[in-house]
Coordinates of C-alpha atoms in Angstrom, one line a residue:
Chain I
K1 CA -21.5 19.9 -6.0
Q2 CA -21.0 16.6 -4.2
E3 CA -18.9 16.8 -1.1
V4 CA -17.7 13.8 1.0
T5 CA -16.7 14.2 4.6
Q6 CA -15.1 11.6 6.8
I7 CA -15.0 11.7 10.6
P8 CA -12.8 11.4 12.5
A9 CA -9.7 12.5 10.6
A10 CA -7.6 10.2 12.8
L11 CA -8.3 7.4 15.3
S12 CA -6.1 5.4 17.6
V13 CA -7.3 2.3 19.2
P14 CA -5.8 -0.7 21.1
E15 CA -5.7 -4.1 19.3
G16 CA -9.0 -6.0 19.6
E17 CA -11.4 -3.1 19.7
N18 CA -14.3 -2.8 17.4
L19 CA -14.5 0.6 15.7
V20 CA -16.7 2.6 13.3
L21 CA -15.6 5.0 10.6
N22 CA -18.1 7.6 9.4
C23 CA -18.6 9.0 5.9
S24 CA -21.2 11.6 4.9
F25 CA -22.1 13.0 1.5
T26 CA -24.1 16.1 0.6
D27 CA -26.0 14.8 -2.5
S28 CA -28.0 11.6 -1.8
A29 CA -28.3 10.9 -5.5
I30 CA -25.4 8.5 -5.7
Y31 CA -24.9 5.5 -8.0
N32 CA -22.6 3.6 -5.5
L33 CA -20.2 4.1 -2.7
Q34 CA -16.8 2.5 -2.1
W35 CA -14.5 2.1 0.8
F36 CA -10.8 1.9 0.2
R37 CA -7.7 1.4 2.2
Q38 CA -4.5 3.2 1.5
D39 CA -1.2 2.4 3.1
P40 CA 1.4 5.2 3.3
G41 CA 2.9 6.1 -0.1
K42 CA 0.9 3.3 -1.8
G43 CA -2.1 3.0 -4.0
L44 CA -5.7 2.1 -3.1
T45 CA -7.1 -1.2 -2.1
S46 CA -10.8 -1.6 -2.6
L47 CA -12.5 -3.0 0.5
L48 CA -16.2 -2.8 -0.2
L49 CA -18.6 -1.5 -2.8
I50 CA -22.2 -0.7 -2.0
Q51 CA -24.7 -0.1 -4.8
S52 CA -27.3 2.6 -4.2
S53 CA -30.0 0.0 -3.9
Q54 CA -28.1 -1.9 -1.2
R55 CA -28.0 -1.3 2.6
E56 CA -24.8 -3.0 3.5
Q57 CA -21.9 -5.2 2.4
T58 CA -19.7 -7.5 4.4
S59 CA -16.2 -8.9 3.9
G60 CA -14.5 -10.7 6.7
R61 CA -14.2 -8.4 9.7
L62 CA -15.5 -5.4 7.7
N63 CA -19.1 -4.3 7.3
A64 CA -20.1 -1.2 5.5
S65 CA -23.6 0.2 5.7
L66 CA -25.3 2.8 3.5
D67 CA -28.2 5.1 4.3
K68 CA -28.6 7.0 1.1
S69 CA -31.5 9.1 2.2
S70 CA -29.5 10.6 5.0
G71 CA -26.3 10.7 3.0
R72 CA -24.3 8.5 5.4
S73 CA -22.2 5.4 5.3
T74 CA -20.3 3.7 8.1
L75 CA -17.4 1.2 8.0
Y76 CA -17.4 -1.2 10.9
I77 CA -14.1 -3.0 11.7
A78 CA -14.4 -5.8 14.1
A79 CA -11.6 -7.0 16.4
S80 CA -9.0 -4.6 15.0
Q81 CA -5.5 -5.7 14.4
P82 CA -2.2 -3.7 14.0
G83 CA -2.3 -4.7 10.3
D84 CA -5.4 -2.7 9.9
S85 CA -3.4 0.5 10.5
A86 CA -3.9 2.6 7.3
T87 CA -5.9 5.5 5.9
Y88 CA -9.5 4.5 5.0
L89 CA -11.1 6.5 2.2
C90 CA -14.8 6.7 1.3
A91 CA -15.8 7.7 -2.2
V92 CA -19.1 8.0 -4.1
V93 CA -20.1 7.9 -7.7
G94 CA -22.8 10.3 -8.7
Q95 CA -23.8 8.7 -12.0
A96 CA -22.9 5.5 -13.8
G97 CA -19.6 6.0 -15.6
T98 CA -18.4 9.0 -13.8
A99 CA -15.4 9.4 -11.5
L100 CA -15.3 8.8 -7.8
I101 CA -15.5 11.7 -5.4
F102 CA -13.3 11.1 -2.3
G103 CA -13.4 12.1 1.2
K104 CA -10.2 13.1 3.0
G105 CA -9.9 9.8 4.8
T106 CA -9.6 8.6 8.3
T107 CA -6.1 7.5 9.4
L108 CA -6.4 4.6 11.7
S109 CA -3.7 3.4 14.1
V110 CA -4.1 0.1 15.9
S111 CA -1.6 -0.5 18.7
S112 CA -0.6 -4.0 19.9
Chain K
G1 CA -8.5 -10.3 -12.4
A2 CA -9.1 -6.5 -12.9
V3 CA -5.5 -5.4 -12.5
V4 CA -4.3 -1.9 -13.4
S5 CA -0.6 -1.1 -13.7
Q6 CA 1.2 2.2 -13.8
H7 CA 4.6 3.0 -15.1
P8 CA 6.8 4.3 -13.7
S9 CA 6.1 3.9 -10.0
W10 CA 8.3 6.9 -9.2
V11 CA 10.1 9.5 -11.2
I12 CA 12.4 12.4 -10.4
C13 CA 12.9 15.0 -13.0
K14 CA 14.3 18.5 -13.4
S15 CA 12.1 21.6 -13.6
G16 CA 11.1 22.3 -17.2
T17 CA 11.2 18.7 -18.5
S18 CA 8.2 16.6 -19.4
V19 CA 7.2 13.3 -17.8
K20 CA 4.9 10.6 -19.2
I21 CA 3.0 8.3 -17.0
E22 CA 1.3 5.1 -18.4
C23 CA -1.8 3.5 -17.0
R24 CA -2.7 0.0 -18.3
S25 CA -5.6 -2.3 -17.7
L26 CA -3.9 -5.7 -17.8
D27 CA -6.8 -8.1 -18.0
F28 CA -9.8 -6.1 -19.1
Q29 CA -10.8 -3.4 -21.6
A30 CA -11.5 0.1 -20.3
T31 CA -13.4 2.6 -22.4
T32 CA -13.0 5.1 -19.6
M33 CA -10.0 5.8 -17.3
F34 CA -9.6 8.5 -14.7
W35 CA -6.6 10.4 -13.5
Y36 CA -6.4 11.6 -10.0
R37 CA -3.8 13.6 -8.1
Q38 CA -3.0 13.3 -4.4
F39 CA -0.9 15.9 -2.5
P40 CA 0.6 14.9 0.9
K41 CA -2.0 14.3 3.6
Q42 CA -4.8 15.2 1.2
S43 CA -7.4 13.1 -0.6
L44 CA -7.5 12.1 -4.2
M45 CA -8.7 14.8 -6.5
L46 CA -10.0 14.0 -10.0
M47 CA -7.9 15.7 -12.7
A48 CA -9.5 14.4 -15.9
T49 CA -11.6 11.7 -17.4
S50 CA -10.1 9.9 -20.3
N51 CA -12.2 8.2 -22.9
E52 CA -10.8 5.9 -25.6
G53 CA -10.7 7.6 -29.0
S54 CA -11.9 11.0 -27.9
K55 CA -10.6 14.0 -26.1
A56 CA -10.2 13.9 -22.3
T57 CA -12.5 15.9 -20.1
Y58 CA -10.6 18.1 -17.6
E59 CA -11.8 19.2 -14.2
Q60 CA -12.0 22.9 -13.4
G61 CA -8.6 24.3 -12.6
V62 CA -6.6 21.6 -14.4
E63 CA -4.7 22.9 -17.4
K64 CA -5.3 20.7 -20.4
D65 CA -2.2 22.0 -22.2
K66 CA 0.0 21.1 -19.2
F67 CA -1.4 17.7 -18.5
L68 CA -1.8 16.0 -21.8
I69 CA -3.9 12.8 -21.8
N70 CA -4.0 10.3 -24.6
H71 CA -6.3 7.2 -24.5
A72 CA -5.3 5.6 -27.7
S73 CA -6.4 2.0 -26.9
L74 CA -8.9 0.2 -24.7
T75 CA -6.1 -0.8 -22.3
L76 CA -3.8 2.2 -22.2
S77 CA -4.0 5.8 -21.2
T78 CA -1.1 8.1 -20.8
L79 CA -0.7 11.3 -18.8
T80 CA 2.1 13.7 -19.8
V81 CA 3.1 16.4 -17.4
T82 CA 4.7 19.1 -19.7
S83 CA 7.2 21.6 -18.5
A84 CA 7.0 20.2 -15.0
H85 CA 7.6 22.5 -12.0
P86 CA 8.1 21.7 -8.3
E87 CA 4.5 22.4 -7.5
D88 CA 3.5 19.5 -9.8
S89 CA 5.3 17.1 -7.4
S90 CA 2.5 14.8 -6.3
F91 CA 1.2 11.2 -6.3
Y92 CA -0.7 10.5 -9.6
I93 CA -3.1 7.6 -9.6
C94 CA -5.2 6.3 -12.4
S95 CA -8.3 4.1 -12.4
A96 CA -10.0 2.1 -15.1
R97 CA -13.6 1.1 -15.4
P98 CA -14.2 -2.1 -17.2
S99 CA -16.2 -1.7 -20.4
G100 CA -19.7 -3.0 -19.8
G101 CA -19.0 -3.6 -16.1
A102 CA -22.2 -4.3 -14.3
Q103 CA -21.3 -2.7 -11.0
N104 CA -19.6 0.4 -12.4
E105 CA -16.6 -0.5 -10.2
Q106 CA -13.3 1.2 -10.8
F107 CA -9.9 -0.4 -10.3
F108 CA -6.9 1.6 -9.3
G109 CA -3.3 1.5 -10.4
P110 CA -0.6 1.6 -7.7
G111 CA 0.2 5.2 -8.4
T112 CA 3.2 7.2 -9.6
R113 CA 5.1 9.5 -7.3
L114 CA 6.5 12.5 -9.2
T115 CA 9.2 14.7 -7.7
V116 CA 10.2 17.7 -9.7
L117 CA 13.5 19.3 -8.6

């Protein structure tokens, strides 16, 4: 059974710092991996989707990498801002058409 | 594009009543929709997979007679929480996968917060 783990559970940084969020999954046979942002009491905002054949995806200050063989993904946030404060969720799809399996998330706090 | 709506966004009900939550894909067709539940400070847990025109597939531990799912069209799935109890209070989120979508990406609704008194 696929399990997704995110480390750390919480992270506090001052504004301007670069940071890395980690995600690991137990079954490397994934179809794709997505990173989401969730603000308190709100739904999910998709940040990046990486297909199993891809190594990384970039969007603005965000860069996500995928090492399928080792079961790991990282989300790199450059020049963090207070507006980046949120919970970041990593999720994988095992087979095409199936549901996402989520990690518990990393709650990020960026202070000004 | 790829917008998913949920209605209502929040609901408070008395114990023993039933509550229906709608999930709509506004600008695409979705053969498959998923229902997730999120308890405070926990991650999203899949409840069931909803396929248009067929019975939903429930995850282990989710009572199908309590959480009724109907996916009657390619743009609408409903989740009915029957005889709700306080322990059913949670954040319910749906997602929809565009039919024929090349990347298998899922798009999420904004969620429905259910509070059962």
